[in-house]
Amino acid sequence: MGMLLNISSMIDALTRYVGRAIIWLILAATLISAANAVARKAFSVGSNAFLEIQWYLFAAVFMLGAGHAFLQNAHVRIDVLANKLSKRTRMYIDIGGILFFLLPMCYLISSFAWPVLMAAYTSGEVSSNAGGLIRWPLYALVPAGFALLALQGVSEVIKRAAFLSGAGPDPTLHETDAHDPLDTGHAHSAQPASGEVNK
């Protein structure tokens, strides 16, 4: 289990690195949007490329940030049901959901997206809009994003299995990273709620 936990830690580190890097894409998209608006209004100058790069940057944040949201336990849960289950039961449900739904979904979507990406790269597909951008970098975000999400899924399975075997802490309760700009407040205190320990 120790080796698996080391692998999980490496995956988590990669996920945090990607999460912290892509936040700058939001700033870039904001600056490009502002510059484009000023250029259009003040100088009557504009380009479809400026509009499309904003879409690309938004897509990059959305796709590449999914794994980070999973790491931070920020994904949506049906709390009205989950809160009625014991901690161990929730862990088993999480493991089953990751193994039988999340990982196969990531594989299927990536396998369908890959031929589209390669065709666009080979043909040099460009946006149909005048002055538009090449398309393959946008298509590449799909397999890249789902690969990162699948990796984080593997890490979460390891951490939950470690918790169930008594070899690791509760992965859904962790210290808030004060240096993490993407922490949305979903991270909980490292101390479990009263009565959670023995469930």
PDB file of C-alpha atoms in Angstrom, residues 38-167:
ATOM      1  CA  VAL A  38     -11.068  48.465 -26.426  1.00  0.00           C
ATOM      2  CA  ALA A  39      -9.684  47.832 -29.908  1.00  0.00           C
ATOM      3  CA  ARG A  40     -13.149  47.409 -31.372  1.00  0.00           C
ATOM      4  CA  LYS A  41     -14.698  50.417 -29.664  1.00  0.00           C
ATOM      5  CA  ALA A  42     -11.800  52.849 -29.837  1.00  0.00           C
ATOM      6  CA  PHE A  43     -10.094  51.904 -33.079  1.00  0.00           C
ATOM      7  CA  SER A  44     -12.722  49.846 -34.945  1.00  0.00           C
ATOM      8  CA  VAL A  45     -10.191  47.033 -35.124  1.00  0.00           C
ATOM      9  CA  GLY A  46     -11.054  43.460 -34.312  1.00  0.00           C
ATOM     10  CA  SER A  47     -10.235  39.884 -35.118  1.00  0.00           C
ATOM     11  CA  ASN A  48     -12.068  36.599 -34.847  1.00  0.00           C
ATOM     12  CA  ALA A  49      -8.823  35.133 -33.556  1.00  0.00           C
ATOM     13  CA  PHE A  50      -9.147  37.242 -30.397  1.00  0.00           C
ATOM     14  CA  LEU A  51     -12.656  35.920 -29.840  1.00  0.00           C
ATOM     15  CA  GLU A  52     -11.708  32.318 -30.489  1.00  0.00           C
ATOM     16  CA  ILE A  53      -8.666  32.373 -28.228  1.00  0.00           C
ATOM     17  CA  GLN A  54     -10.986  33.324 -25.371  1.00  0.00           C
ATOM     18  CA  TRP A  55     -13.090  30.241 -26.098  1.00  0.00           C
ATOM     19  CA  TYR A  56      -9.941  28.114 -26.256  1.00  0.00           C
ATOM     20  CA  LEU A  57      -8.705  29.421 -22.919  1.00  0.00           C
ATOM     21  CA  PHE A  58     -12.076  28.846 -21.264  1.00  0.00           C
ATOM     22  CA  ALA A  59     -12.172  25.304 -22.673  1.00  0.00           C
ATOM     23  CA  ALA A  60      -8.650  24.688 -21.340  1.00  0.00           C
ATOM     24  CA  VAL A  61      -9.626  25.796 -17.834  1.00  0.00           C
ATOM     25  CA  PHE A  62     -12.786  23.695 -17.888  1.00  0.00           C
ATOM     26  CA  MET A  63     -11.182  20.541 -19.298  1.00  0.00           C
ATOM     27  CA  LEU A  64      -7.812  20.611 -17.558  1.00  0.00           C
ATOM     28  CA  GLY A  65      -9.291  21.693 -14.229  1.00  0.00           C
ATOM     29  CA  ALA A  66     -11.630  18.723 -13.788  1.00  0.00           C
ATOM     30  CA  GLY A  67      -8.979  16.637 -12.053  1.00  0.00           C
ATOM     31  CA  HIS A  68      -8.209  19.465  -9.640  1.00  0.00           C
ATOM     32  CA  ALA A  69     -11.898  19.783  -8.755  1.00  0.00           C
ATOM     33  CA  PHE A  70     -11.917  16.043  -8.015  1.00  0.00           C
ATOM     34  CA  LEU A  71      -8.820  16.369  -5.824  1.00  0.00           C
ATOM     35  CA  GLN A  72     -10.463  19.195  -3.852  1.00  0.00           C
ATOM     36  CA  ASN A  73     -13.661  17.138  -3.439  1.00  0.00           C
ATOM     37  CA  ALA A  74     -15.526  19.953  -5.198  1.00  0.00           C
ATOM     38  CA  HIS A  75     -17.646  17.735  -7.423  1.00  0.00           C
ATOM     39  CA  VAL A  76     -21.388  17.566  -6.870  1.00  0.00           C
ATOM     40  CA  ARG A  77     -22.792  15.035  -4.426  1.00  0.00           C
ATOM     41  CA  ILE A  78     -26.366  14.209  -3.504  1.00  0.00           C
ATOM     42  CA  ASP A  79     -25.803  15.164   0.118  1.00  0.00           C
ATOM     43  CA  VAL A  80     -29.352  14.374   1.238  1.00  0.00           C
ATOM     44  CA  LEU A  81     -28.595  10.714   0.495  1.00  0.00           C
ATOM     45  CA  ALA A  82     -24.858  10.582   1.161  1.00  0.00           C
ATOM     46  CA  ASN A  83     -25.174  12.037   4.653  1.00  0.00           C
ATOM     47  CA  LYS A  84     -27.431   9.140   5.671  1.00  0.00           C
ATOM     48  CA  LEU A  85     -24.738   6.597   4.837  1.00  0.00           C
ATOM     49  CA  SER A  86     -21.754   5.611   6.943  1.00  0.00           C
ATOM     50  CA  LYS A  87     -18.318   6.888   5.962  1.00  0.00           C
ATOM     51  CA  ARG A  88     -17.171   3.415   4.918  1.00  0.00           C
ATOM     52  CA  THR A  89     -20.260   2.906   2.755  1.00  0.00           C
ATOM     53  CA  ARG A  90     -19.618   6.214   1.017  1.00  0.00           C
ATOM     54  CA  MET A  91     -16.034   5.157   0.374  1.00  0.00           C
ATOM     55  CA  TYR A  92     -17.161   1.898  -1.207  1.00  0.00           C
ATOM     56  CA  ILE A  93     -19.664   3.790  -3.365  1.00  0.00           C
ATOM     57  CA  ASP A  94     -16.925   6.213  -4.446  1.00  0.00           C
ATOM     58  CA  ILE A  95     -14.584   3.381  -5.399  1.00  0.00           C
ATOM     59  CA  GLY A  96     -17.322   1.625  -7.364  1.00  0.00           C
ATOM     60  CA  GLY A  97     -18.300   4.842  -9.119  1.00  0.00           C
ATOM     61  CA  ILE A  98     -14.714   5.598 -10.096  1.00  0.00           C
ATOM     62  CA  LEU A  99     -13.905   2.078 -11.306  1.00  0.00           C
ATOM     63  CA  PHE A 100     -17.139   1.309 -13.136  1.00  0.00           C
ATOM     64  CA  PHE A 101     -18.258   4.730 -14.346  1.00  0.00           C
ATOM     65  CA  LEU A 102     -15.567   7.425 -14.246  1.00  0.00           C
ATOM     66  CA  LEU A 103     -12.599   5.496 -15.650  1.00  0.00           C
ATOM     67  CA  PRO A 104     -14.556   3.774 -18.465  1.00  0.00           C
ATOM     68  CA  MET A 105     -16.130   7.133 -19.371  1.00  0.00           C
ATOM     69  CA  CYS A 106     -12.697   8.789 -19.528  1.00  0.00           C
ATOM     70  CA  TYR A 107     -11.401   5.986 -21.736  1.00  0.00           C
ATOM     71  CA  LEU A 108     -14.368   6.028 -24.115  1.00  0.00           C
ATOM     72  CA  ILE A 109     -14.446   9.810 -24.558  1.00  0.00           C
ATOM     73  CA  SER A 110     -10.676   9.957 -25.084  1.00  0.00           C
ATOM     74  CA  SER A 111     -10.767   7.101 -27.595  1.00  0.00           C
ATOM     75  CA  PHE A 112     -13.521   8.840 -29.575  1.00  0.00           C
ATOM     76  CA  ALA A 113     -11.751  12.212 -29.405  1.00  0.00           C
ATOM     77  CA  TRP A 114      -8.329  10.942 -30.487  1.00  0.00           C
ATOM     78  CA  PRO A 115      -9.185  10.228 -34.180  1.00  0.00           C
ATOM     79  CA  VAL A 116     -10.846  13.645 -34.450  1.00  0.00           C
ATOM     80  CA  LEU A 117      -7.731  15.272 -33.010  1.00  0.00           C
ATOM     81  CA  MET A 118      -5.391  13.413 -35.361  1.00  0.00           C
ATOM     82  CA  ALA A 119      -7.534  14.184 -38.405  1.00  0.00           C
ATOM     83  CA  ALA A 120      -7.566  17.879 -37.533  1.00  0.00           C
ATOM     84  CA  TYR A 121      -3.803  17.883 -36.932  1.00  0.00           C
ATOM     85  CA  THR A 122      -3.042  16.063 -40.180  1.00  0.00           C
ATOM     86  CA  SER A 123      -5.323  18.236 -42.290  1.00  0.00           C
ATOM     87  CA  GLY A 124      -4.384  21.485 -40.566  1.00  0.00           C
ATOM     88  CA  GLU A 125      -8.062  22.198 -39.916  1.00  0.00           C
ATOM     89  CA  VAL A 126      -8.752  25.879 -39.342  1.00  0.00           C
ATOM     90  CA  SER A 127     -11.837  27.634 -38.030  1.00  0.00           C
ATOM     91  CA  SER A 128     -14.366  28.534 -40.704  1.00  0.00           C
ATOM     92  CA  ASN A 129     -14.454  32.097 -39.363  1.00  0.00           C
ATOM     93  CA  ALA A 130     -12.292  34.650 -41.166  1.00  0.00           C
ATOM     94  CA  GLY A 131      -8.988  34.952 -39.338  1.00  0.00           C
ATOM     95  CA  GLY A 132      -9.889  32.025 -37.128  1.00  0.00           C
ATOM     96  CA  LEU A 133      -7.467  29.707 -35.352  1.00  0.00           C
ATOM     97  CA  ILE A 134      -6.303  26.181 -36.037  1.00  0.00           C
ATOM     98  CA  ARG A 135      -8.543  23.629 -34.360  1.00  0.00           C
ATOM     99  CA  TRP A 136      -6.330  20.751 -33.222  1.00  0.00           C
ATOM    100  CA  PRO A 137      -5.109  22.438 -29.981  1.00  0.00           C
ATOM    101  CA  LEU A 138      -8.741  22.805 -28.966  1.00  0.00           C
ATOM    102  CA  TYR A 139      -9.506  19.172 -29.800  1.00  0.00           C
ATOM    103  CA  ALA A 140      -6.399  18.074 -27.871  1.00  0.00           C
ATOM    104  CA  LEU A 141      -7.919  19.419 -24.668  1.00  0.00           C
ATOM    105  CA  VAL A 142     -10.489  16.613 -24.636  1.00  0.00           C
ATOM    106  CA  PRO A 143      -8.147  13.599 -24.365  1.00  0.00           C
ATOM    107  CA  ALA A 144      -5.720  15.613 -22.207  1.00  0.00           C
ATOM    108  CA  GLY A 145      -8.431  16.691 -19.798  1.00  0.00           C
ATOM    109  CA  PHE A 146      -9.951  13.239 -19.458  1.00  0.00           C
ATOM    110  CA  ALA A 147      -6.514  11.652 -19.072  1.00  0.00           C
ATOM    111  CA  LEU A 148      -5.802  13.984 -16.137  1.00  0.00           C
ATOM    112  CA  LEU A 149      -9.232  13.252 -14.672  1.00  0.00           C
ATOM    113  CA  ALA A 150      -8.645   9.494 -15.007  1.00  0.00           C
ATOM    114  CA  LEU A 151      -5.255   9.798 -13.311  1.00  0.00           C
ATOM    115  CA  GLN A 152      -6.852  11.642 -10.412  1.00  0.00           C
ATOM    116  CA  GLY A 153      -9.533   8.965 -10.304  1.00  0.00           C
ATOM    117  CA  VAL A 154      -6.822   6.335  -9.830  1.00  0.00           C
ATOM    118  CA  SER A 155      -5.338   8.429  -7.024  1.00  0.00           C
ATOM    119  CA  GLU A 156      -8.721   8.738  -5.318  1.00  0.00           C
ATOM    120  CA  VAL A 157      -9.288   4.971  -5.480  1.00  0.00           C
ATOM    121  CA  ILE A 158      -5.906   4.394  -3.841  1.00  0.00           C
ATOM    122  CA  LYS A 159      -6.612   6.896  -1.064  1.00  0.00           C
ATOM    123  CA  ARG A 160     -10.059   5.468  -0.372  1.00  0.00           C
ATOM    124  CA  ALA A 161      -8.734   1.911  -0.322  1.00  0.00           C
ATOM    125  CA  ALA A 162      -6.014   3.026   2.092  1.00  0.00           C
ATOM    126  CA  PHE A 163      -8.625   4.614   4.349  1.00  0.00           C
ATOM    127  CA  LEU A 164     -10.758   1.467   4.349  1.00  0.00           C
ATOM    128  CA  SER A 165      -7.734  -0.671   5.255  1.00  0.00           C
ATOM    129  CA  GLY A 166      -6.664   1.720   7.996  1.00  0.00           C
ATOM    130  CA  ALA A 167      -3.498   2.721   6.138  1.00  0.00           C
TER     131      ALA A 167
END
